[in-house]
Amino acid sequence: MKIGTLAFLAGLVIAVIGAFINVEWFPWVLAALGLIVGFLNISSGETRRFLIAAIAFMMSAYSLDSLPMVGQTIGDIMHNIGYFVGAAALLVAIKALFDLSKD
């Protein structure tokens, strides 16, 4: 397995675990893994699709908070994935800006 793939899987696992265990440094780990994923996994050809998906996820992540009994837990998982996806999207957007400035 590639490092980027492992970072992606680790990020998802940590995001889920972080919903049940309150550890202060989990957001930093998720952000660091998101940067790794953004750098290693997203190619120039995938930039537009990834950024659109990241924006859609970030906009809709908190819509499930109001579900009875499971809403808070799902919301916490989505919030944690938001740290992960947000960091990856930031890096991919910066890479895209650099690519656009070359032309």
Short mmCIF file of N, CA and C in Angstrom, two decimals:
data_model
loop_
_atom_site.label_atom_id
_atom_site.label_comp_id
_atom_site.label_asym_id
_atom_site.label_seq_id
_atom_site.Cartn_x
_atom_site.Cartn_y
_atom_site.Cartn_z
N MET A 1 0.84 -1.19 0.00
CA MET A 1 0.00 0.00 0.00
C MET A 1 0.88 1.24 0.00
N LYS A 2 0.38 2.28 -0.64
CA LYS A 2 1.10 3.53 -0.70
C LYS A 2 0.88 4.34 0.58
N ILE A 3 1.81 5.25 0.84
CA ILE A 3 1.72 6.10 2.04
C ILE A 3 0.45 6.93 2.01
N GLY A 4 0.10 7.49 0.85
CA GLY A 4 -1.11 8.30 0.75
C GLY A 4 -2.37 7.51 1.06
N THR A 5 -2.42 6.27 0.59
CA THR A 5 -3.57 5.40 0.87
C THR A 5 -3.66 5.09 2.36
N LEU A 6 -2.53 4.78 2.96
CA LEU A 6 -2.51 4.51 4.41
C LEU A 6 -2.91 5.75 5.20
N ALA A 7 -2.46 6.92 4.78
CA ALA A 7 -2.83 8.16 5.46
C ALA A 7 -4.33 8.40 5.36
N PHE A 8 -4.91 8.10 4.20
CA PHE A 8 -6.35 8.26 4.03
C PHE A 8 -7.12 7.33 4.96
N LEU A 9 -6.75 6.07 4.97
CA LEU A 9 -7.43 5.10 5.84
C LEU A 9 -7.24 5.45 7.32
N ALA A 10 -6.03 5.83 7.68
CA ALA A 10 -5.76 6.23 9.08
C ALA A 10 -6.59 7.44 9.46
N GLY A 11 -6.74 8.39 8.55
CA GLY A 11 -7.54 9.57 8.83
C GLY A 11 -9.00 9.23 9.10
N LEU A 12 -9.55 8.34 8.30
CA LEU A 12 -10.94 7.94 8.51
C LEU A 12 -11.12 7.20 9.83
N VAL A 13 -10.18 6.32 10.15
CA VAL A 13 -10.27 5.57 11.41
C VAL A 13 -10.14 6.51 12.60
N ILE A 14 -9.20 7.43 12.55
CA ILE A 14 -9.01 8.37 13.66
C ILE A 14 -10.22 9.29 13.79
N ALA A 15 -10.82 9.67 12.66
CA ALA A 15 -12.01 10.52 12.71
C ALA A 15 -13.16 9.82 13.44
N VAL A 16 -13.33 8.54 13.18
CA VAL A 16 -14.39 7.79 13.86
C VAL A 16 -14.05 7.59 15.33
N ILE A 17 -12.84 7.20 15.63
CA ILE A 17 -12.44 7.01 17.03
C ILE A 17 -12.57 8.32 17.80
N GLY A 18 -12.21 9.42 17.15
CA GLY A 18 -12.27 10.73 17.81
C GLY A 18 -13.67 11.15 18.20
N ALA A 19 -14.68 10.56 17.60
CA ALA A 19 -16.06 10.86 17.99
C ALA A 19 -16.41 10.26 19.34
N PHE A 20 -15.70 9.23 19.73
CA PHE A 20 -16.00 8.53 20.98
C PHE A 20 -14.99 8.82 22.09
N ILE A 21 -13.80 9.24 21.71
CA ILE A 21 -12.73 9.53 22.68
C ILE A 21 -12.31 10.98 22.47
N ASN A 22 -12.38 11.76 23.51
CA ASN A 22 -12.02 13.17 23.41
C ASN A 22 -10.53 13.35 23.69
N VAL A 23 -9.74 13.40 22.62
CA VAL A 23 -8.30 13.59 22.74
C VAL A 23 -7.98 14.93 22.09
N GLU A 24 -7.28 15.77 22.80
CA GLU A 24 -7.03 17.14 22.37
C GLU A 24 -6.24 17.24 21.06
N TRP A 25 -5.37 16.29 20.79
CA TRP A 25 -4.49 16.39 19.62
C TRP A 25 -5.04 15.70 18.38
N PHE A 26 -6.20 15.05 18.45
CA PHE A 26 -6.77 14.39 17.27
C PHE A 26 -6.94 15.34 16.08
N PRO A 27 -7.46 16.57 16.27
CA PRO A 27 -7.60 17.47 15.10
C PRO A 27 -6.27 17.75 14.41
N TRP A 28 -5.18 17.86 15.18
CA TRP A 28 -3.87 18.11 14.57
C TRP A 28 -3.40 16.91 13.76
N VAL A 29 -3.65 15.72 14.28
CA VAL A 29 -3.27 14.51 13.54
C VAL A 29 -4.10 14.40 12.26
N LEU A 30 -5.39 14.68 12.36
CA LEU A 30 -6.26 14.62 11.18
C LEU A 30 -5.85 15.65 10.13
N ALA A 31 -5.49 16.84 10.58
CA ALA A 31 -5.05 17.87 9.64
C ALA A 31 -3.74 17.46 8.97
N ALA A 32 -2.81 16.90 9.73
CA ALA A 32 -1.53 16.46 9.16
C ALA A 32 -1.76 15.34 8.15
N LEU A 33 -2.62 14.39 8.48
CA LEU A 33 -2.93 13.31 7.53
C LEU A 33 -3.63 13.85 6.29
N GLY A 34 -4.49 14.84 6.47
CA GLY A 34 -5.15 15.47 5.33
C GLY A 34 -4.15 16.14 4.39
N LEU A 35 -3.13 16.78 4.97
CA LEU A 35 -2.09 17.39 4.14
C LEU A 35 -1.33 16.33 3.35
N ILE A 36 -1.05 15.21 4.00
CA ILE A 36 -0.36 14.11 3.32
C ILE A 36 -1.21 13.59 2.17
N VAL A 37 -2.48 13.37 2.43
CA VAL A 37 -3.39 12.88 1.39
C VAL A 37 -3.49 13.88 0.25
N GLY A 38 -3.63 15.16 0.57
CA GLY A 38 -3.73 16.18 -0.46
C GLY A 38 -2.48 16.25 -1.32
N PHE A 39 -1.34 16.03 -0.71
CA PHE A 39 -0.08 16.11 -1.45
C PHE A 39 0.19 14.86 -2.27
N LEU A 40 -0.08 13.70 -1.71
CA LEU A 40 0.30 12.44 -2.36
C LEU A 40 -0.80 11.81 -3.22
N ASN A 41 -2.05 12.03 -2.88
CA ASN A 41 -3.12 11.27 -3.54
C ASN A 41 -3.85 12.02 -4.64
N ILE A 42 -3.84 13.33 -4.60
CA ILE A 42 -4.67 14.09 -5.55
C ILE A 42 -3.79 14.62 -6.67
N SER A 43 -4.02 14.13 -7.87
CA SER A 43 -3.24 14.57 -9.03
C SER A 43 -3.87 15.83 -9.63
N SER A 44 -3.18 16.44 -10.57
CA SER A 44 -3.69 17.65 -11.22
C SER A 44 -5.02 17.40 -11.91
N GLY A 45 -5.17 16.23 -12.49
CA GLY A 45 -6.41 15.89 -13.18
C GLY A 45 -7.59 15.68 -12.24
N GLU A 46 -7.32 15.41 -11.00
CA GLU A 46 -8.39 15.16 -10.01
C GLU A 46 -8.73 16.40 -9.18
N THR A 47 -8.00 17.48 -9.39
CA THR A 47 -8.15 18.66 -8.53
C THR A 47 -9.58 19.19 -8.51
N ARG A 48 -10.15 19.42 -9.68
CA ARG A 48 -11.49 20.01 -9.72
C ARG A 48 -12.52 19.11 -9.03
N ARG A 49 -12.51 17.83 -9.34
CA ARG A 49 -13.48 16.91 -8.71
C ARG A 49 -13.28 16.83 -7.21
N PHE A 50 -12.02 16.80 -6.77
CA PHE A 50 -11.75 16.72 -5.33
C PHE A 50 -12.24 17.98 -4.62
N LEU A 51 -11.94 19.15 -5.17
CA LEU A 51 -12.35 20.39 -4.51
C LEU A 51 -13.87 20.53 -4.46
N ILE A 52 -14.55 20.14 -5.52
CA ILE A 52 -16.01 20.18 -5.51
C ILE A 52 -16.57 19.22 -4.46
N ALA A 53 -16.02 18.02 -4.41
CA ALA A 53 -16.47 17.04 -3.40
C ALA A 53 -16.17 17.54 -1.98
N ALA A 54 -15.00 18.15 -1.79
CA ALA A 54 -14.65 18.67 -0.46
C ALA A 54 -15.60 19.79 -0.05
N ILE A 55 -15.91 20.68 -0.97
CA ILE A 55 -16.85 21.76 -0.66
C ILE A 55 -18.23 21.20 -0.33
N ALA A 56 -18.69 20.24 -1.12
CA ALA A 56 -19.99 19.62 -0.86
C ALA A 56 -20.01 18.94 0.50
N PHE A 57 -18.93 18.24 0.83
CA PHE A 57 -18.86 17.58 2.12
C PHE A 57 -18.89 18.60 3.25
N MET A 58 -18.06 19.63 3.14
CA MET A 58 -17.98 20.62 4.22
C MET A 58 -19.31 21.35 4.41
N MET A 59 -20.03 21.56 3.32
CA MET A 59 -21.32 22.26 3.42
C MET A 59 -22.41 21.37 4.03
N SER A 60 -22.33 20.07 3.80
CA SER A 60 -23.40 19.19 4.25
C SER A 60 -23.05 18.38 5.49
N ALA A 61 -21.87 18.48 6.00
CA ALA A 61 -21.41 17.61 7.08
C ALA A 61 -22.24 17.73 8.35
N TYR A 62 -22.78 18.88 8.59
CA TYR A 62 -23.49 19.08 9.86
C TYR A 62 -25.00 18.94 9.74
N SER A 63 -25.48 18.53 8.59
CA SER A 63 -26.92 18.40 8.39
C SER A 63 -27.51 17.20 9.13
N LEU A 64 -26.67 16.27 9.55
CA LEU A 64 -27.17 15.07 10.23
C LEU A 64 -27.18 15.21 11.75
N ASP A 65 -26.78 16.36 12.28
CA ASP A 65 -26.75 16.57 13.72
C ASP A 65 -28.11 16.43 14.38
N SER A 66 -29.15 16.71 13.66
CA SER A 66 -30.48 16.73 14.26
C SER A 66 -31.16 15.37 14.31
N LEU A 67 -30.53 14.32 13.81
CA LEU A 67 -31.14 12.99 13.90
C LEU A 67 -31.22 12.55 15.36
N PRO A 68 -32.35 12.03 15.76
CA PRO A 68 -32.49 11.59 17.15
C PRO A 68 -31.54 10.44 17.49
N MET A 69 -30.96 10.47 18.64
CA MET A 69 -30.12 9.44 19.25
C MET A 69 -28.74 9.29 18.61
N VAL A 70 -28.59 9.40 17.32
CA VAL A 70 -27.29 9.20 16.68
C VAL A 70 -26.71 10.48 16.08
N GLY A 71 -27.49 11.54 16.07
CA GLY A 71 -27.08 12.77 15.41
C GLY A 71 -25.80 13.36 15.97
N GLN A 72 -25.67 13.36 17.29
CA GLN A 72 -24.47 13.94 17.89
C GLN A 72 -23.22 13.14 17.50
N THR A 73 -23.31 11.83 17.55
CA THR A 73 -22.16 11.00 17.20
C THR A 73 -21.80 11.15 15.73
N ILE A 74 -22.79 11.11 14.86
CA ILE A 74 -22.53 11.29 13.43
C ILE A 74 -21.96 12.68 13.19
N GLY A 75 -22.50 13.67 13.88
CA GLY A 75 -21.98 15.03 13.75
C GLY A 75 -20.53 15.13 14.17
N ASP A 76 -20.17 14.44 15.25
CA ASP A 76 -18.78 14.45 15.71
C ASP A 76 -17.85 13.78 14.68
N ILE A 77 -18.31 12.68 14.11
CA ILE A 77 -17.51 12.00 13.08
C ILE A 77 -17.32 12.92 11.88
N MET A 78 -18.41 13.55 11.43
CA MET A 78 -18.32 14.45 10.28
C MET A 78 -17.43 15.66 10.58
N HIS A 79 -17.51 16.16 11.80
CA HIS A 79 -16.66 17.28 12.20
C HIS A 79 -15.19 16.87 12.12
N ASN A 80 -14.88 15.68 12.60
CA ASN A 80 -13.50 15.18 12.54
C ASN A 80 -13.04 14.96 11.11
N ILE A 81 -13.91 14.40 10.29
CA ILE A 81 -13.56 14.23 8.88
C ILE A 81 -13.36 15.61 8.23
N GLY A 82 -14.07 16.60 8.72
CA GLY A 82 -13.90 17.96 8.22
C GLY A 82 -12.50 18.49 8.43
N TYR A 83 -11.88 18.18 9.58
CA TYR A 83 -10.48 18.57 9.79
C TYR A 83 -9.60 17.93 8.73
N PHE A 84 -9.86 16.68 8.48
CA PHE A 84 -9.09 15.88 7.53
C PHE A 84 -9.26 16.40 6.10
N VAL A 85 -10.50 16.51 5.66
CA VAL A 85 -10.81 16.95 4.30
C VAL A 85 -10.42 18.42 4.11
N GLY A 86 -10.65 19.23 5.13
CA GLY A 86 -10.32 20.65 5.03
C GLY A 86 -8.84 20.89 4.78
N ALA A 87 -8.00 20.16 5.49
CA ALA A 87 -6.55 20.32 5.30
C ALA A 87 -6.14 19.84 3.91
N ALA A 88 -6.71 18.73 3.46
CA ALA A 88 -6.39 18.24 2.12
C ALA A 88 -6.87 19.24 1.07
N ALA A 89 -8.07 19.78 1.24
CA ALA A 89 -8.60 20.74 0.28
C ALA A 89 -7.76 22.01 0.24
N LEU A 90 -7.29 22.45 1.39
CA LEU A 90 -6.43 23.64 1.43
C LEU A 90 -5.17 23.42 0.60
N LEU A 91 -4.53 22.30 0.80
CA LEU A 91 -3.30 22.01 0.07
C LEU A 91 -3.56 21.86 -1.43
N VAL A 92 -4.61 21.15 -1.79
CA VAL A 92 -4.95 20.96 -3.20
C VAL A 92 -5.29 22.30 -3.85
N ALA A 93 -6.00 23.16 -3.14
CA ALA A 93 -6.32 24.49 -3.68
C ALA A 93 -5.07 25.32 -3.89
N ILE A 94 -4.14 25.26 -2.96
CA ILE A 94 -2.88 26.00 -3.10
C ILE A 94 -2.09 25.47 -4.30
N LYS A 95 -2.04 24.13 -4.44
CA LYS A 95 -1.37 23.54 -5.60
C LYS A 95 -2.02 24.00 -6.90
N ALA A 96 -3.35 24.07 -6.91
CA ALA A 96 -4.07 24.50 -8.11
C ALA A 96 -3.76 25.96 -8.43
N LEU A 97 -3.67 26.79 -7.41
CA LEU A 97 -3.33 28.20 -7.63
C LEU A 97 -1.94 28.34 -8.23
N PHE A 98 -1.00 27.56 -7.73
CA PHE A 98 0.35 27.59 -8.29
C PHE A 98 0.34 27.13 -9.75
N ASP A 99 -0.42 26.07 -10.04
CA ASP A 99 -0.51 25.59 -11.42
C ASP A 99 -1.12 26.64 -12.34
N LEU A 100 -2.14 27.35 -11.85
CA LEU A 100 -2.77 28.39 -12.65
C LEU A 100 -1.83 29.58 -12.89
N SER A 101 -0.99 29.86 -11.93
CA SER A 101 -0.09 31.01 -12.07
C SER A 101 1.05 30.75 -13.04
N LYS A 102 1.29 29.49 -13.38
CA LYS A 102 2.37 29.14 -14.32
C LYS A 102 2.02 29.51 -15.75
N ASP A 103 0.73 29.56 -16.06
CA ASP A 103 0.31 29.82 -17.45
C ASP A 103 0.52 31.25 -17.84
#
